[in-house]
PDB file of C-alpha atoms in Angstrom:
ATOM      1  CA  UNK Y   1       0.000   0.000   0.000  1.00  0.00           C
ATOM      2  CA  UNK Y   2       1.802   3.424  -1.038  1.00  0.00           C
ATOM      3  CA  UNK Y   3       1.032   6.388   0.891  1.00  0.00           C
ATOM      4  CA  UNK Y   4      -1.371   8.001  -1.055  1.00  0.00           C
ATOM      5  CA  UNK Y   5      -3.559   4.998  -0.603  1.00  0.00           C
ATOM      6  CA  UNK Y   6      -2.782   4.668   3.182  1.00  0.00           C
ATOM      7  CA  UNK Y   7      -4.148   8.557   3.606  1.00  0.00           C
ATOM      8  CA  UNK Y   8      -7.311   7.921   1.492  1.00  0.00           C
ATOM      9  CA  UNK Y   9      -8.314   4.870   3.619  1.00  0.00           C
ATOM     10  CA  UNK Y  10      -8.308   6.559   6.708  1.00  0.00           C
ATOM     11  CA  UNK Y  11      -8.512  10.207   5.574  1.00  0.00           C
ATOM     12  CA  UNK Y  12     -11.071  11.078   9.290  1.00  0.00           C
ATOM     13  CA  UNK Y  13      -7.734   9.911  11.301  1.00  0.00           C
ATOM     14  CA  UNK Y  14      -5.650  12.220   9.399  1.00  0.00           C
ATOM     15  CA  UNK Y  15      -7.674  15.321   9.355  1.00  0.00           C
ATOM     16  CA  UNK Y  16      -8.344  14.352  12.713  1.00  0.00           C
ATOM     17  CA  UNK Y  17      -4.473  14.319  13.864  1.00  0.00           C
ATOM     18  CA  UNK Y  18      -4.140  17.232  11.517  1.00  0.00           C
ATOM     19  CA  UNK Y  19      -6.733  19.078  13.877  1.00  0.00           C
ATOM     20  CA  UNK Y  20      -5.331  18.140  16.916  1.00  0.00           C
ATOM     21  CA  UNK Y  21      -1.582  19.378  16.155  1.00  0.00           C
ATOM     22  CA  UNK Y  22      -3.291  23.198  14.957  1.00  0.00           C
ATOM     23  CA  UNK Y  23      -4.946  23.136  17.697  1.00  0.00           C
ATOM     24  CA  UNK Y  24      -2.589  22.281  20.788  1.00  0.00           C
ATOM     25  CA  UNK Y  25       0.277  24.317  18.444  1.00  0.00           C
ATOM     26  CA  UNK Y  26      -2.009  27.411  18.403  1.00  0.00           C
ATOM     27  CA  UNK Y  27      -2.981  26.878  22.431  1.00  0.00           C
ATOM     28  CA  UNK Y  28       0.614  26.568  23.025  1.00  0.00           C
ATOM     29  CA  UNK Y  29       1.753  29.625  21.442  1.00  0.00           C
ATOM     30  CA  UNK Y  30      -1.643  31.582  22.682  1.00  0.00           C
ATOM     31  CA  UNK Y  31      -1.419  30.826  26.379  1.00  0.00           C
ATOM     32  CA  UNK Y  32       1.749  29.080  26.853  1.00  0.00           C
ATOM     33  CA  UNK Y  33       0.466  25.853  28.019  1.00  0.00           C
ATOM     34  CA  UNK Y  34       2.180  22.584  27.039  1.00  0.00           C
ATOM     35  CA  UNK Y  35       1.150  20.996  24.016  1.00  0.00           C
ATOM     36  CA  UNK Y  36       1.139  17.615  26.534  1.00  0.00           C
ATOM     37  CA  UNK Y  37      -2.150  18.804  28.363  1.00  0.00           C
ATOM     38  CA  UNK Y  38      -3.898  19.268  24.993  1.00  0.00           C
ATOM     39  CA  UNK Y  39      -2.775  16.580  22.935  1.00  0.00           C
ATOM     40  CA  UNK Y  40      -3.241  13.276  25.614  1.00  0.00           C
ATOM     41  CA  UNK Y  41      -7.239  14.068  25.964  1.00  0.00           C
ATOM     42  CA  UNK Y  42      -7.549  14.676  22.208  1.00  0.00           C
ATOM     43  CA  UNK Y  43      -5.644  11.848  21.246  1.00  0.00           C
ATOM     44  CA  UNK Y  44      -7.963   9.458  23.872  1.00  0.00           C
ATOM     45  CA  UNK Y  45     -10.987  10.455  23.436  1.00  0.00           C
ATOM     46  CA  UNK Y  46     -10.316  10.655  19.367  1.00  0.00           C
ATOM     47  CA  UNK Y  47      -8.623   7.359  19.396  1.00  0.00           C
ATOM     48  CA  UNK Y  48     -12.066   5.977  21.490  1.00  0.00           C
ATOM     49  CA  UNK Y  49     -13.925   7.099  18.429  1.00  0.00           C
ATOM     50  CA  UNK Y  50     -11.797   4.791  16.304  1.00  0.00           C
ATOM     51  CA  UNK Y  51     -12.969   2.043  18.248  1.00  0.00           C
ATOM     52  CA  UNK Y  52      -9.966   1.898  21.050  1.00  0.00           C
ATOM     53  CA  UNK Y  53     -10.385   0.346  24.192  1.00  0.00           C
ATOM     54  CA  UNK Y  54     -10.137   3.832  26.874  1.00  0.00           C
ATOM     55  CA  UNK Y  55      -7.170   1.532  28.465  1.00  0.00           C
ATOM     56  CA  UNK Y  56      -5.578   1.245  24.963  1.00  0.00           C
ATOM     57  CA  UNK Y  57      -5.932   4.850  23.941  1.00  0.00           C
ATOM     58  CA  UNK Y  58      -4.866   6.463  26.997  1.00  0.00           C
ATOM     59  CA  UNK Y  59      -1.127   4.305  27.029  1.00  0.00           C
ATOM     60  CA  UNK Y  60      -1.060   5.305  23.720  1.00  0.00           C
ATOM     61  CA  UNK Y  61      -1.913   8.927  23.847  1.00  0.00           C
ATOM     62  CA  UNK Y  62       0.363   9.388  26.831  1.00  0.00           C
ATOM     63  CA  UNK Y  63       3.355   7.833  24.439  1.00  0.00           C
ATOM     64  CA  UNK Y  64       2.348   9.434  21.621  1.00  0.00           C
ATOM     65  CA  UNK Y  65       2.343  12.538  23.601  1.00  0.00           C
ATOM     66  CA  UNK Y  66       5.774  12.585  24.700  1.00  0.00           C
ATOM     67  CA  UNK Y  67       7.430  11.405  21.258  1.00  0.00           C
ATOM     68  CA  UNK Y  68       5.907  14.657  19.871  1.00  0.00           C
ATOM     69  CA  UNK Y  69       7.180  16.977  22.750  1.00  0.00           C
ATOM     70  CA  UNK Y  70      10.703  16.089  21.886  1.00  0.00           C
ATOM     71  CA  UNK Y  71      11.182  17.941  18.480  1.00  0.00           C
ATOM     72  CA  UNK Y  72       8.748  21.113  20.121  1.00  0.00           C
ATOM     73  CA  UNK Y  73      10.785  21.170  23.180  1.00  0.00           C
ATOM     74  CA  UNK Y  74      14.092  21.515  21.214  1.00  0.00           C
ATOM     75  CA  UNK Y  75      12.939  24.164  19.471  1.00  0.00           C
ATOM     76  CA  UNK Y  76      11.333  26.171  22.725  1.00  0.00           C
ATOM     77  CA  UNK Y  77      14.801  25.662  24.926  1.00  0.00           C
ATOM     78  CA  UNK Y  78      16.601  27.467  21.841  1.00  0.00           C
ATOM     79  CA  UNK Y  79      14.300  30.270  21.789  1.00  0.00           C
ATOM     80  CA  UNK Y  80      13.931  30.762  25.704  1.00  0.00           C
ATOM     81  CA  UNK Y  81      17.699  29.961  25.545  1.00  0.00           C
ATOM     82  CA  UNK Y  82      18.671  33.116  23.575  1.00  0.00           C
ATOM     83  CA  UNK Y  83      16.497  35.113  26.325  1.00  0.00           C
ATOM     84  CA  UNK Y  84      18.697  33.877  29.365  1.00  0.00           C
ATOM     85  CA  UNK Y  85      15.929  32.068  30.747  1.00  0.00           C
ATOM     86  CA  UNK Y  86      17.051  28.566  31.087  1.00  0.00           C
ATOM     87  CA  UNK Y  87      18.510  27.789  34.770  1.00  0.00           C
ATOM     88  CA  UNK Y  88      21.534  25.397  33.411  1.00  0.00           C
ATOM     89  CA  UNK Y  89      22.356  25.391  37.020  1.00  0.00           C
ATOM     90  CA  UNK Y  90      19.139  23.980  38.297  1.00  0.00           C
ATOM     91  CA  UNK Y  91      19.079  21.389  35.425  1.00  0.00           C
ATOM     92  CA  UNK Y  92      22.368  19.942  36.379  1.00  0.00           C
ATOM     93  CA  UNK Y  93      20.720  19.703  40.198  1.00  0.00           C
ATOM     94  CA  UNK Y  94      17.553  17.952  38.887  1.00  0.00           C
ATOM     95  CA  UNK Y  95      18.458  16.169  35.923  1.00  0.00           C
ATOM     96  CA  UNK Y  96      19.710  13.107  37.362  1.00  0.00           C
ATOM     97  CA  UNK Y  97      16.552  12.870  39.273  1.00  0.00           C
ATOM     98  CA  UNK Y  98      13.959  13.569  36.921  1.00  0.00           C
ATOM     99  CA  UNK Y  99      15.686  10.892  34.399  1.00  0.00           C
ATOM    100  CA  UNK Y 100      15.050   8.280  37.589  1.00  0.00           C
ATOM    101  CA  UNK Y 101      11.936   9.400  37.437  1.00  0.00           C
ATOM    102  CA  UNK Y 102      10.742   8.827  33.739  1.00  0.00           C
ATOM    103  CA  UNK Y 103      12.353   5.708  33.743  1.00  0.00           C
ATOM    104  CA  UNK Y 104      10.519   4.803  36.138  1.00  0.00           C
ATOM    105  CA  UNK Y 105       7.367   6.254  35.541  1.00  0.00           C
ATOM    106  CA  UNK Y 106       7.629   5.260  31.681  1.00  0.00           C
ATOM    107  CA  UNK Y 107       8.571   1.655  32.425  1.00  0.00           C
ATOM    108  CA  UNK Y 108       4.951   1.851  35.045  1.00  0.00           C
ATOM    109  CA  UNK Y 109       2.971   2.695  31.753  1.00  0.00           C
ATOM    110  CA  UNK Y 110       4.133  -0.503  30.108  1.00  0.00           C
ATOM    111  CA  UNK Y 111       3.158  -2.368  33.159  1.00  0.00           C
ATOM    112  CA  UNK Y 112      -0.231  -1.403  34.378  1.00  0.00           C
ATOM    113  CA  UNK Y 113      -3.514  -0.767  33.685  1.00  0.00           C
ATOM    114  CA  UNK Y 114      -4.599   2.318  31.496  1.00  0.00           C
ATOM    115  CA  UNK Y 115      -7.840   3.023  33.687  1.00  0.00           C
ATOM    116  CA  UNK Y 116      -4.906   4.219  36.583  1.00  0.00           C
ATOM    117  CA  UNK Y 117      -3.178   6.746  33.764  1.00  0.00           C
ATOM    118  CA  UNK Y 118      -6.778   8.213  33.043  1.00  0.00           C
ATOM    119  CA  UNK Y 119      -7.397   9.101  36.640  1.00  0.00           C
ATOM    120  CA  UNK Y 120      -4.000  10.192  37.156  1.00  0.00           C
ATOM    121  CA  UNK Y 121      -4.063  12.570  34.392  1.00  0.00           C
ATOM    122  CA  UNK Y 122      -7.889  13.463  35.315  1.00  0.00           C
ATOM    123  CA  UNK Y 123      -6.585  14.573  38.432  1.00  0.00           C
ATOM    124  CA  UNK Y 124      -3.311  16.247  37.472  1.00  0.00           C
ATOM    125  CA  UNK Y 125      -5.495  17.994  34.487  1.00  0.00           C
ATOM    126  CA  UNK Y 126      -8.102  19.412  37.418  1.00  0.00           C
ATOM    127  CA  UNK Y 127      -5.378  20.554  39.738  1.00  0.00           C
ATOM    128  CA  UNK Y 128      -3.724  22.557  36.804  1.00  0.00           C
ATOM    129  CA  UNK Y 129      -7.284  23.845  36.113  1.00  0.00           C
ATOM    130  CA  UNK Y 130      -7.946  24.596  39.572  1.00  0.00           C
ATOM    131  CA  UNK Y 131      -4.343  26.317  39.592  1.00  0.00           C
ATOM    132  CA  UNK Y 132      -4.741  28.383  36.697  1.00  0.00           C
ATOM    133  CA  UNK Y 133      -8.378  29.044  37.866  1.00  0.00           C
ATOM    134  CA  UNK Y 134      -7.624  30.578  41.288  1.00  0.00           C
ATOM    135  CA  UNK Y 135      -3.739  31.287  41.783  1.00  0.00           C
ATOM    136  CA  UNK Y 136      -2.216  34.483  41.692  1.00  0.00           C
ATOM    137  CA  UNK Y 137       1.195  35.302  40.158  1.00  0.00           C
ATOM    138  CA  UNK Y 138       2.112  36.508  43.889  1.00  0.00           C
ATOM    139  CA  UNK Y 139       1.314  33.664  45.598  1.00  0.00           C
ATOM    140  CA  UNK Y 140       4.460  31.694  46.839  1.00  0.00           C
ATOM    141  CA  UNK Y 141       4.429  29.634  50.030  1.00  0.00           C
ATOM    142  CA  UNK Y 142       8.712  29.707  50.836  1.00  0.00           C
ATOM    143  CA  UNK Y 143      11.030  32.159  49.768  1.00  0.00           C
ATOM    144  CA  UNK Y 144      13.664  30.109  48.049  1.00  0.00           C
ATOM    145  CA  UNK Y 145      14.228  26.340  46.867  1.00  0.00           C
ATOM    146  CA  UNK Y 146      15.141  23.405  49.772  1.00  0.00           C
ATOM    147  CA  UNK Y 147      18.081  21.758  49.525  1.00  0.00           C
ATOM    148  CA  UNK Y 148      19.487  19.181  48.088  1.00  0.00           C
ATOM    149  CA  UNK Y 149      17.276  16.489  49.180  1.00  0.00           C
ATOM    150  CA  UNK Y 150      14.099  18.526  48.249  1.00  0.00           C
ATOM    151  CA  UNK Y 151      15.042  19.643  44.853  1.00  0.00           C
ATOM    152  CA  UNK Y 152      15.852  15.781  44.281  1.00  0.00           C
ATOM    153  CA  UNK Y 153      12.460  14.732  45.591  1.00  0.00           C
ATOM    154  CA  UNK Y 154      11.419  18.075  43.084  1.00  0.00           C
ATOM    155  CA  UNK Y 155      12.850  16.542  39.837  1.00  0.00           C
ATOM    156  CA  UNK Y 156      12.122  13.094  40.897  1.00  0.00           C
ATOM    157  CA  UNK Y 157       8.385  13.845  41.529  1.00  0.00           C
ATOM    158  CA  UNK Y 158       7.890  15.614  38.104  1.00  0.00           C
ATOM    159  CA  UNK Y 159      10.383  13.334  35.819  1.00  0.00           C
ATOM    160  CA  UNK Y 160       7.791  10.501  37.495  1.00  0.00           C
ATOM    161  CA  UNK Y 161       4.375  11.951  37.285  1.00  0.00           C
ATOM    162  CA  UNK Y 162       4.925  13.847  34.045  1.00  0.00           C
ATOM    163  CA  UNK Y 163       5.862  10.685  31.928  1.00  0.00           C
ATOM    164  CA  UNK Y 164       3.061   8.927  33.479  1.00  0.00           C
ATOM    165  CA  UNK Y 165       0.451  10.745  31.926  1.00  0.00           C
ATOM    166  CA  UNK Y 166       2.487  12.089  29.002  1.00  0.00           C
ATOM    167  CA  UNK Y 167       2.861  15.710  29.497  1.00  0.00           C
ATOM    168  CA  UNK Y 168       6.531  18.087  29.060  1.00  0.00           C
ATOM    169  CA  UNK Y 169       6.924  18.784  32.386  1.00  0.00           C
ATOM    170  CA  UNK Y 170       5.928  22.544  32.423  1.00  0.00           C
ATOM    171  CA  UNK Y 171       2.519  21.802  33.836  1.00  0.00           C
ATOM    172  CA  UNK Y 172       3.857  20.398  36.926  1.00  0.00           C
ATOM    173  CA  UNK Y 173       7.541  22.087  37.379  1.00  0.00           C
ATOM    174  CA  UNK Y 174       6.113  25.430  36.436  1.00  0.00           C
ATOM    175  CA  UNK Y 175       3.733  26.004  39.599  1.00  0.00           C
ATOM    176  CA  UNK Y 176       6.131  23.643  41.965  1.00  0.00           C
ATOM    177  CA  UNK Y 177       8.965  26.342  41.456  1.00  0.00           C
ATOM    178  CA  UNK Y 178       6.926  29.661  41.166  1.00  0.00           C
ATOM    179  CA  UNK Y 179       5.805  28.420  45.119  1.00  0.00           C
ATOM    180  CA  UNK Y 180       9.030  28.737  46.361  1.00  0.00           C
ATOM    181  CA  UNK Y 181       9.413  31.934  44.891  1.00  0.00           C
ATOM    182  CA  UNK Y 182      11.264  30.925  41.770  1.00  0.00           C
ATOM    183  CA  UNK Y 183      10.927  33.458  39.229  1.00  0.00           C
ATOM    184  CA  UNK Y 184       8.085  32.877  36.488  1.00  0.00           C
ATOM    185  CA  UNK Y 185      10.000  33.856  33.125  1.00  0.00           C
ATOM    186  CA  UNK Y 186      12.705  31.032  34.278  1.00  0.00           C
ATOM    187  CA  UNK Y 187      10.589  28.522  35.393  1.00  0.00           C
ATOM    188  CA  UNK Y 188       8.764  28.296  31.675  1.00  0.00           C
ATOM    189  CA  UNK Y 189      11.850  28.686  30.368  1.00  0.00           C
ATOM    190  CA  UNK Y 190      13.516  25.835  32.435  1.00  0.00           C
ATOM    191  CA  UNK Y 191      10.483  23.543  31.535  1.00  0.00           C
ATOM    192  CA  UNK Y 192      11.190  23.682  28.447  1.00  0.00           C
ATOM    193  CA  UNK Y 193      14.634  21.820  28.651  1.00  0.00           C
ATOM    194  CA  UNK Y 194      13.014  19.507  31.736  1.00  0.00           C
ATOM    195  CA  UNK Y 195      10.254  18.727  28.526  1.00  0.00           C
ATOM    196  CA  UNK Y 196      13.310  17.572  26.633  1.00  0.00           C
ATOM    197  CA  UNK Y 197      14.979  15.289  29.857  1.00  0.00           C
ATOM    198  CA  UNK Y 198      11.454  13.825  30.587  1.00  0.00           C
ATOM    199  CA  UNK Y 199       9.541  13.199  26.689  1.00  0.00           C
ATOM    200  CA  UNK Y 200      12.818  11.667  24.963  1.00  0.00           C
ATOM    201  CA  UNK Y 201      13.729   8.666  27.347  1.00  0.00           C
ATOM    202  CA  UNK Y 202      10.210   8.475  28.408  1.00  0.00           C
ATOM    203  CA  UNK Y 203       8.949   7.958  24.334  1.00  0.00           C
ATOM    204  CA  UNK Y 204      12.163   5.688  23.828  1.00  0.00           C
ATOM    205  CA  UNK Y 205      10.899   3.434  26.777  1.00  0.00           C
ATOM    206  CA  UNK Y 206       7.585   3.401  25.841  1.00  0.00           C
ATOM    207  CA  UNK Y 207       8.283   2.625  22.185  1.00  0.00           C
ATOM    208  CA  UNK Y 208      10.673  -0.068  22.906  1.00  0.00           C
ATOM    209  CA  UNK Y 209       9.354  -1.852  25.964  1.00  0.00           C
ATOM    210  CA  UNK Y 210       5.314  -1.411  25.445  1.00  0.00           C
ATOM    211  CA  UNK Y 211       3.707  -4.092  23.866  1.00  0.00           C
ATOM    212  CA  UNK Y 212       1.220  -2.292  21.423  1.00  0.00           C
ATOM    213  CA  UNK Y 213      -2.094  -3.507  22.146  1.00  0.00           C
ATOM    214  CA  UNK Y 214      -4.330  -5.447  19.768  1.00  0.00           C
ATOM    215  CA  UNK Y 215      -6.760  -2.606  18.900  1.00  0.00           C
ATOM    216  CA  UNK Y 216      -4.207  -0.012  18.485  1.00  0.00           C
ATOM    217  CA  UNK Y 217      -5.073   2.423  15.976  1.00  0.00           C
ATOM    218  CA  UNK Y 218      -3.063   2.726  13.009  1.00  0.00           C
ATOM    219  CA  UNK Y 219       0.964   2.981  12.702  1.00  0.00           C
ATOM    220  CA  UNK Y 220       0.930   1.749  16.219  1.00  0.00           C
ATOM    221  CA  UNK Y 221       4.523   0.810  17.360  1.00  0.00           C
ATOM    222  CA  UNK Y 222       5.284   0.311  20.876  1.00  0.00           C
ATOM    223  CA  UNK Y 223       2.792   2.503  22.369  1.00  0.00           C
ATOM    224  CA  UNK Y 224       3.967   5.158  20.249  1.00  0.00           C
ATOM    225  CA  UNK Y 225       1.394   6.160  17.148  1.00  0.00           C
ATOM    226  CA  UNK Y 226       3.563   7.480  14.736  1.00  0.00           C
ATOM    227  CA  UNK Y 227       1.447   8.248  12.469  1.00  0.00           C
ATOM    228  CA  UNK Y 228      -0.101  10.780  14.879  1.00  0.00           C
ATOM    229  CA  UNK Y 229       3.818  12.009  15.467  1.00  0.00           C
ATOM    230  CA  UNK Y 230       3.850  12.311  11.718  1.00  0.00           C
ATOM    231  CA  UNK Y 231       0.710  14.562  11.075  1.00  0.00           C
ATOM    232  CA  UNK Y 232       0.883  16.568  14.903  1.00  0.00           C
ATOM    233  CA  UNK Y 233       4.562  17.536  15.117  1.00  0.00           C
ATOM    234  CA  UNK Y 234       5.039  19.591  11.933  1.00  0.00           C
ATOM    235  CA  UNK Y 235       1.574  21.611  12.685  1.00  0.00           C
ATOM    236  CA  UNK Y 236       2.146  21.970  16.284  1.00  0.00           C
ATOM    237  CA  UNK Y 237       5.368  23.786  15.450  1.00  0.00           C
ATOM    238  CA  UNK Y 238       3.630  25.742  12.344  1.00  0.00           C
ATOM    239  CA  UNK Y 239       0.694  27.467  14.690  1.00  0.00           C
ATOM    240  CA  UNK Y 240       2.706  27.896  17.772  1.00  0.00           C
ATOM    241  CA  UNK Y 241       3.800  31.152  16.027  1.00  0.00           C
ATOM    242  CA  UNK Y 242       0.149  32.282  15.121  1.00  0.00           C
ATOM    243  CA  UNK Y 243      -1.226  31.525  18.806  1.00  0.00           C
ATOM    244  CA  UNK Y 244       1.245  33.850  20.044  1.00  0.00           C
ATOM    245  CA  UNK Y 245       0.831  36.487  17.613  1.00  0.00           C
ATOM    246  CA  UNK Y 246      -3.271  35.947  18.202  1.00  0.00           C
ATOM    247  CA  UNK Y 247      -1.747  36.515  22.158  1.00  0.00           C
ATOM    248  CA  UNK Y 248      -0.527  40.201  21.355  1.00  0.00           C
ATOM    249  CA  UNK Y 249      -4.401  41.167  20.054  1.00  0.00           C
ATOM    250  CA  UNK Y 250      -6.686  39.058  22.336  1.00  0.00           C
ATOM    251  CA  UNK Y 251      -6.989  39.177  25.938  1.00  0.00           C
ATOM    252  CA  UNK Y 252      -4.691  36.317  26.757  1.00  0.00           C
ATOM    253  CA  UNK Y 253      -5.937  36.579  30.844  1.00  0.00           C
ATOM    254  CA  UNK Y 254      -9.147  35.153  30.035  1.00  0.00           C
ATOM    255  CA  UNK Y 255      -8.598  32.818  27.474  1.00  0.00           C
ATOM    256  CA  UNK Y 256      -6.572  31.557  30.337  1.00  0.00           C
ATOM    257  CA  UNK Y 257      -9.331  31.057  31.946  1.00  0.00           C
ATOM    258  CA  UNK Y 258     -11.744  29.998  29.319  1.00  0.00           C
ATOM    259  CA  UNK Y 259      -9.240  27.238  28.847  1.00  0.00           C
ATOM    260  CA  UNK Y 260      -9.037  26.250  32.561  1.00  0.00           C
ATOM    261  CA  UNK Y 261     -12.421  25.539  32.557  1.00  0.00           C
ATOM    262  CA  UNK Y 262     -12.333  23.714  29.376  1.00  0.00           C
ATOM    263  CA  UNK Y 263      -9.368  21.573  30.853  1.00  0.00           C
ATOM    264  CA  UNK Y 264     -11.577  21.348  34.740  1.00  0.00           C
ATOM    265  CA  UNK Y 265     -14.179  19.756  32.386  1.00  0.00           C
ATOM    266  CA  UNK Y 266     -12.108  17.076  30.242  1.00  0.00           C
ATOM    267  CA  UNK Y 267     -10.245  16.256  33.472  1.00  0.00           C
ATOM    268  CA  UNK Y 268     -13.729  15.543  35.587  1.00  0.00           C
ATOM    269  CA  UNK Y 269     -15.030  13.832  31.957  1.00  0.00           C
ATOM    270  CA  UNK Y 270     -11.885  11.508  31.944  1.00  0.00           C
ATOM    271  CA  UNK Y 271     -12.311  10.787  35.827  1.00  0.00           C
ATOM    272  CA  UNK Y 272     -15.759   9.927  35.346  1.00  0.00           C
ATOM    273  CA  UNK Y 273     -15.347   8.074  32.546  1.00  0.00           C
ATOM    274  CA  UNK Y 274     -13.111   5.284  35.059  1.00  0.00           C
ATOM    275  CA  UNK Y 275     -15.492   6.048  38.536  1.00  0.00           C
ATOM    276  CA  UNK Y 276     -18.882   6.634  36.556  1.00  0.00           C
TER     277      UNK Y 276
END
């Protein structure tokens, strides 16, 4: 089958995938959210509708997920690079720990059940909502970092959780470091290159060690859909530029929030769809 015939016989995946990389590139770019927390809820709930198992298509939107943050994160460390806000410092600190974290976390997803990823990520998703929702910019609980020991339980934490349900890294290191008074420009910044430590070995693992399951949807390998890698990553990148060019005309405040809520919703929808 050549690839012109491959596209025609599922042409409602492609424009599907197509969809899904404009829209988590222009999100990204509008409100400087992770393409992760966009792109895993898509992917399952668009994967369901191709007659995945929810188990199947959350391992697989939570690989999936992470292969495509590896070329997007690569590109955001060089431009937040050239702005001096990537702590190299703090990276050599928590690297180490957050790779003993994906690994870990990463090898999990081959092992258990995808029910416990959907509820993980329902409840990571309405904790971000929650945070974007009601937290100030001001609003810090310690004035600097802990030590050693805490910033390894820090990277460990987000290298863990983060793989697990297939997000960069930002969503979770990005409010952990603004609390202890970290400064906001460096944390996203920062994420950026913990994206990079966290969606590279986590994809690899996932890719190599998952076993893909027998209703994956097409171009399955692993746990990794490549074909969704193939039609997200290149858009993704495209509209990151126009969301943040849409930023500098629209009030970006409250499409914060309009998102939070959207995100509150799909989180509580995902968590229901396991309890309910």
């Amino acid at each position: 089958m050549d690839i012109l015939e491959f596209i025609t016989n599922n042409i409602s995946t492609v424009l599907a995938l197509i969809a899904t990389g404009i829209f988590a590139g222009i999100l990204a770019g509008l409100l400087g959210v992770g393409g992760g927390i966009v792109i895993v809820p898509v992917l399952f709930f668009l994967f369901q509708g191709f007659g995945v198992s929810p188990e199947s298509a959350m391992v697989i939107a939570t690989a999936t997920s992470l292969a495509t943050i590896v070329p997007t994160s690569i590109s955001s460390i060089r431009s937040h690079s050239q702005k001096g806000n990537v702590d190299f410092d703090l990276l050599k600190r928590w690297a180490v720990f957050i790779l003993m974290g994906v690994l870990l976390g990463s090898w999990l997803v081959t092992r258990i059940d995808g029910s416990m990823l959907t509820v993980l990520f329902g409840v990571i998703a309405v904790l971000s909502a929650l945070n974007m929702l009601f937290r100030t910019g001001k609003s810090t609980l310690y004035q600097k970092l802990p030590g050693r020991v805490g910033q390894g339980v820090m990277g460990t934490s987000v290298g863990f959780f983060s793989s697990m349900v297939g997000i960069g890294g930002g969503t979770i290191s990005v409010p952990l470091l603004t609390l202890y008074n970290y400064p906001a420009h460096k944390a996203v910044g920062t994420a950026a290159a913990i994206g990079l430590i966290i969606s590279l070995p986590g994809a690899l693992t996932m890719l190599l060690l998952g076993t893909t399951p027998i209703d994956a949807p097409v171009g399955t390998f692993g746990f990794v859909n490549v074909f969704g890698f193939i039609c997200i990553v290149p858009l993704t990148v495209l509209f990151a530029p126009v969301g943040a060019s849409l930023a500098a005309k629209l009030d970006a405040g409250k499409l914060k929030k309009i998102f939070a809520v959207v995100l509150l919703i799909t989180g509580l929808r995902m968590l229901g769809q396991v309890f309910l």
